[in-house]
């Protein structure tokens, strides 16, 4: 294999795990599909461990569907399906919010549709983001390219806020309520648990919102710095 190399210690551990599925009165009971998933699990776990930073952020360029596809001789769609199934059966722990923050610099803003568009290379990360948005009562628009995430900018603002620490979130809420008051709007109508929906219903100027919030969010915030550049350029 070109992108993953197993050490002798890795191979011993892998054999022990495979053996545990076959012995103890269970010989031959494991299906071909389950065996393939287990072998993929060994592969992807090793790849991720070798291509993650100290804070756990995965380098998706080095773990791309394309590279895995060529290494294993299967289609990219099958790679994505295996990634999803592997995460369900043999979950790899990672912080999806940190992963998203790393990708925001490559997002773009469509001023006509007022939507944020970005490439999400990993299907499990995409599903985490989709679940977050849907829990807020919104939805992610399905694209022909399953890696493309397209959402209303108001919900992206809420998503970006979720990436911040609690103190920054409190500053955001306080600043936002003051913004509504200054604009003569009833801040009691603002729902802290559904920020994106509130921004849409109260028909606020997104450029002004982002500019105001950027004054209270630290400059080192990768997500807000990228969002500010997207909206105001």
Short mmCIF file of C-alpha atoms in Angstrom, two decimals:
data_model
loop_
_atom_site.label_atom_id
_atom_site.label_comp_id
_atom_site.label_asym_id
_atom_site.label_seq_id
_atom_site.Cartn_x
_atom_site.Cartn_y
_atom_site.Cartn_z
CA UNK A 1 0.00 0.00 0.00
CA UNK A 2 1.17 3.52 -0.77
CA UNK A 3 -0.45 5.63 1.94
CA UNK A 4 -0.55 3.30 4.97
CA UNK A 5 2.18 1.12 6.41
CA UNK A 6 1.54 -1.28 9.28
CA UNK A 7 4.28 -2.01 11.79
CA UNK A 8 4.94 -5.53 13.07
CA UNK A 9 3.22 -4.55 16.31
CA UNK A 10 0.19 -3.33 14.31
CA UNK A 11 0.01 -6.65 12.50
CA UNK A 12 0.07 -8.62 15.76
CA UNK A 13 -2.78 -6.53 17.18
CA UNK A 14 -4.74 -6.89 13.95
CA UNK A 15 -4.36 -10.67 13.96
CA UNK A 16 -5.47 -10.85 17.60
CA UNK A 17 -8.61 -8.88 16.80
CA UNK A 18 -9.39 -10.98 13.73
CA UNK A 19 -8.82 -14.17 15.72
CA UNK A 20 -11.19 -12.99 18.44
CA UNK A 21 -13.97 -12.91 15.82
CA UNK A 22 -13.28 -16.46 14.62
CA UNK A 23 -12.53 -18.49 17.70
CA UNK A 24 -14.50 -19.10 20.90
CA UNK A 25 -17.15 -21.20 19.09
CA UNK A 26 -17.62 -18.51 16.46
CA UNK A 27 -15.57 -19.90 13.56
CA UNK A 28 -16.88 -18.88 10.14
CA UNK A 29 -19.79 -16.87 11.54
CA UNK A 30 -18.41 -13.51 10.47
CA UNK A 31 -19.77 -12.44 7.08
CA UNK A 32 -17.64 -11.26 4.15
CA UNK A 33 -19.07 -7.75 4.58
CA UNK A 34 -18.10 -7.68 8.26
CA UNK A 35 -14.58 -8.90 7.47
CA UNK A 36 -14.15 -6.21 4.83
CA UNK A 37 -15.35 -3.53 7.25
CA UNK A 38 -12.93 -4.75 9.91
CA UNK A 39 -10.03 -4.63 7.44
CA UNK A 40 -11.09 -1.13 6.37
CA UNK A 41 -11.23 -0.14 10.03
CA UNK A 42 -7.59 -1.19 10.50
CA UNK A 43 -6.64 0.83 7.42
CA UNK A 44 -8.53 4.06 8.12
CA UNK A 45 -7.65 4.10 11.83
CA UNK A 46 -3.94 3.88 10.95
CA UNK A 47 -4.26 6.53 8.24
CA UNK A 48 -6.09 8.96 10.53
CA UNK A 49 -3.66 8.45 13.42
CA UNK A 50 -0.71 9.24 11.15
CA UNK A 51 -2.35 12.32 9.62
CA UNK A 52 -3.82 14.16 12.59
CA UNK A 53 -2.40 17.16 14.42
CA UNK A 54 -1.79 17.25 18.16
CA UNK A 55 -5.22 18.80 18.75
CA UNK A 56 -6.87 15.94 16.86
CA UNK A 57 -7.65 17.75 13.59
CA UNK A 58 -7.52 15.34 10.66
CA UNK A 59 -5.64 16.35 7.51
CA UNK A 60 -8.36 15.43 5.02
CA UNK A 61 -6.09 16.05 2.05
CA UNK A 62 -3.90 13.15 3.16
CA UNK A 63 -6.94 10.98 3.94
CA UNK A 64 -8.88 11.76 0.79
CA UNK A 65 -11.36 9.40 -0.86
CA UNK A 66 -9.21 9.57 -4.00
CA UNK A 67 -6.06 8.31 -2.26
CA UNK A 68 -7.90 5.56 -0.39
CA UNK A 69 -9.69 4.54 -3.58
CA UNK A 70 -6.40 4.06 -5.43
CA UNK A 71 -4.75 2.34 -2.49
CA UNK A 72 -7.54 -0.21 -2.04
CA UNK A 73 -8.68 -0.51 -5.65
CA UNK A 74 -12.31 0.44 -4.99
CA UNK A 75 -14.53 3.36 -6.06
CA UNK A 76 -14.56 6.64 -4.16
CA UNK A 77 -18.27 6.16 -3.45
CA UNK A 78 -17.54 2.83 -1.81
CA UNK A 79 -14.81 4.50 0.24
CA UNK A 80 -17.34 7.07 1.49
CA UNK A 81 -19.85 4.34 2.33
CA UNK A 82 -17.19 2.43 4.26
CA UNK A 83 -16.17 5.58 6.13
CA UNK A 84 -19.76 6.10 7.28
CA UNK A 85 -20.27 2.48 8.28
CA UNK A 86 -16.90 2.37 10.03
CA UNK A 87 -17.83 5.41 12.12
CA UNK A 88 -21.01 3.64 13.23
CA UNK A 89 -19.35 0.33 14.13
CA UNK A 90 -15.80 1.39 15.05
CA UNK A 91 -16.12 5.13 15.81
CA UNK A 92 -12.99 7.28 15.59
CA UNK A 93 -13.09 10.06 18.18
CA UNK A 94 -12.59 13.56 16.81
CA UNK A 95 -13.93 17.09 17.38
CA UNK A 96 -16.10 17.88 14.36
CA UNK A 97 -16.28 21.56 15.31
CA UNK A 98 -12.50 21.92 15.20
CA UNK A 99 -12.48 20.06 11.88
CA UNK A 100 -15.05 22.48 10.46
CA UNK A 101 -13.14 25.50 11.75
CA UNK A 102 -10.10 24.34 9.79
CA UNK A 103 -12.13 24.23 6.56
CA UNK A 104 -13.89 27.60 6.82
CA UNK A 105 -11.08 29.50 5.12
CA UNK A 106 -12.06 27.85 1.83
CA UNK A 107 -15.77 28.71 2.05
CA UNK A 108 -17.43 31.24 -0.25
CA UNK A 109 -20.48 33.48 0.12
CA UNK A 110 -23.10 33.83 -2.62
CA UNK A 111 -24.49 37.35 -2.17
CA UNK A 112 -27.44 36.64 -4.46
CA UNK A 113 -28.78 33.58 -2.64
CA UNK A 114 -27.23 34.67 0.69
CA UNK A 115 -25.81 31.21 1.21
CA UNK A 116 -22.47 29.92 2.39
CA UNK A 117 -20.95 27.24 0.16
CA UNK A 118 -18.02 25.08 1.16
CA UNK A 119 -16.41 21.74 0.42
CA UNK A 120 -16.66 19.10 3.17
CA UNK A 121 -14.27 16.28 2.15
CA UNK A 122 -15.34 13.75 4.79
CA UNK A 123 -18.86 12.22 4.83
CA UNK A 124 -18.92 11.82 8.62
CA UNK A 125 -18.05 15.48 9.13
CA UNK A 126 -20.79 16.39 6.64
CA UNK A 127 -23.32 14.33 8.61
CA UNK A 128 -22.32 15.98 11.89
CA UNK A 129 -22.85 19.44 10.39
CA UNK A 130 -26.12 18.39 8.79
CA UNK A 131 -27.39 17.02 12.10
CA UNK A 132 -26.48 20.27 13.90
CA UNK A 133 -28.34 22.36 11.32
CA UNK A 134 -31.41 20.11 11.31
CA UNK A 135 -31.62 20.18 15.11
CA UNK A 136 -31.98 23.94 14.77
CA UNK A 137 -35.02 23.47 12.53
CA UNK A 138 -33.21 24.25 9.28
CA UNK A 139 -31.92 22.02 6.51
CA UNK A 140 -28.92 21.48 4.28
CA UNK A 141 -29.67 21.71 0.57
CA UNK A 142 -28.77 18.49 -1.24
CA UNK A 143 -26.27 18.89 -4.06
CA UNK A 144 -25.26 16.65 -6.96
CA UNK A 145 -21.78 16.79 -5.47
CA UNK A 146 -22.23 15.15 -2.05
CA UNK A 147 -19.17 16.98 -0.71
CA UNK A 148 -20.67 20.45 -1.18
CA UNK A 149 -22.34 22.02 1.85
CA UNK A 150 -24.76 24.86 1.10
CA UNK A 151 -26.67 26.61 3.89
CA UNK A 152 -28.28 29.97 4.65
CA UNK A 153 -25.74 32.44 5.99
CA UNK A 154 -27.91 32.97 9.10
CA UNK A 155 -27.52 29.30 10.04
CA UNK A 156 -23.83 29.42 9.22
CA UNK A 157 -23.50 32.25 11.74
CA UNK A 158 -25.11 30.01 14.34
CA UNK A 159 -22.80 27.18 13.32
CA UNK A 160 -19.78 29.47 13.58
CA UNK A 161 -20.90 30.57 17.05
CA UNK A 162 -21.07 26.92 18.16
CA UNK A 163 -17.35 26.70 17.40
CA UNK A 164 -16.57 29.42 19.96
CA UNK A 165 -16.08 29.00 23.70
CA UNK A 166 -18.87 29.80 26.16
CA UNK A 167 -17.53 33.28 27.00
CA UNK A 168 -17.50 34.32 23.35
CA UNK A 169 -21.00 32.92 22.89
CA UNK A 170 -22.27 35.05 25.79
CA UNK A 171 -20.61 38.13 24.30
CA UNK A 172 -22.25 37.32 20.96
CA UNK A 173 -25.74 37.06 22.48
CA UNK A 174 -25.32 40.29 24.46
CA UNK A 175 -24.03 42.19 21.42
CA UNK A 176 -26.77 40.80 19.21
CA UNK A 177 -29.57 41.83 21.59
CA UNK A 178 -28.09 45.32 21.79
CA UNK A 179 -27.98 45.42 17.99
CA UNK A 180 -31.70 44.61 17.83
CA UNK A 181 -32.51 47.33 20.36
CA UNK A 182 -30.50 49.91 18.41
CA UNK A 183 -32.45 48.95 15.28
CA UNK A 184 -35.78 49.39 17.08
CA UNK A 185 -36.55 45.67 17.09
CA UNK A 186 -38.01 43.69 19.98
CA UNK A 187 -35.10 41.71 21.37
CA UNK A 188 -37.55 39.50 23.32
CA UNK A 189 -38.37 37.83 20.01
CA UNK A 190 -34.78 36.66 19.75
CA UNK A 191 -34.44 32.94 20.55
CA UNK A 192 -30.98 32.09 21.89
CA UNK A 193 -31.53 28.42 21.08
CA UNK A 194 -32.42 29.14 17.44
CA UNK A 195 -30.17 32.02 16.42
CA UNK A 196 -30.27 31.33 12.69
CA UNK A 197 -34.07 31.22 12.63
CA UNK A 198 -34.27 34.44 14.67
CA UNK A 199 -31.93 36.27 12.30
CA UNK A 200 -34.10 35.24 9.33
CA UNK A 201 -37.41 36.16 10.96
CA UNK A 202 -36.15 39.53 12.18
CA UNK A 203 -34.80 40.35 8.71
CA UNK A 204 -31.52 41.85 9.88
CA UNK A 205 -28.69 43.06 7.70
CA UNK A 206 -26.16 40.22 7.74
CA UNK A 207 -23.19 42.43 6.85
CA UNK A 208 -23.91 44.70 9.81
CA UNK A 209 -24.41 41.72 12.11
CA UNK A 210 -21.08 40.13 11.20
CA UNK A 211 -19.25 43.46 11.45
CA UNK A 212 -20.69 44.11 14.92
CA UNK A 213 -20.00 40.63 16.22
CA UNK A 214 -16.45 40.71 14.89
CA UNK A 215 -15.80 43.54 17.37
CA UNK A 216 -16.36 41.21 20.32
CA UNK A 217 -15.00 37.95 18.91
CA UNK A 218 -11.17 37.69 19.25
CA UNK A 219 -9.11 38.18 16.10
CA UNK A 220 -7.55 34.74 16.53
CA UNK A 221 -10.93 33.13 15.84
CA UNK A 222 -10.35 31.38 12.49
CA UNK A 223 -14.06 30.97 11.76
CA UNK A 224 -15.12 34.56 12.45
CA UNK A 225 -12.12 36.02 10.66
CA UNK A 226 -12.99 33.96 7.59
CA UNK A 227 -16.69 34.76 7.86
CA UNK A 228 -16.01 38.51 8.17
CA UNK A 229 -13.84 38.44 5.04
CA UNK A 230 -16.48 36.43 3.15
CA UNK A 231 -19.40 38.71 3.99
CA UNK A 232 -17.71 42.11 3.75
CA UNK A 233 -15.51 41.72 0.66
#
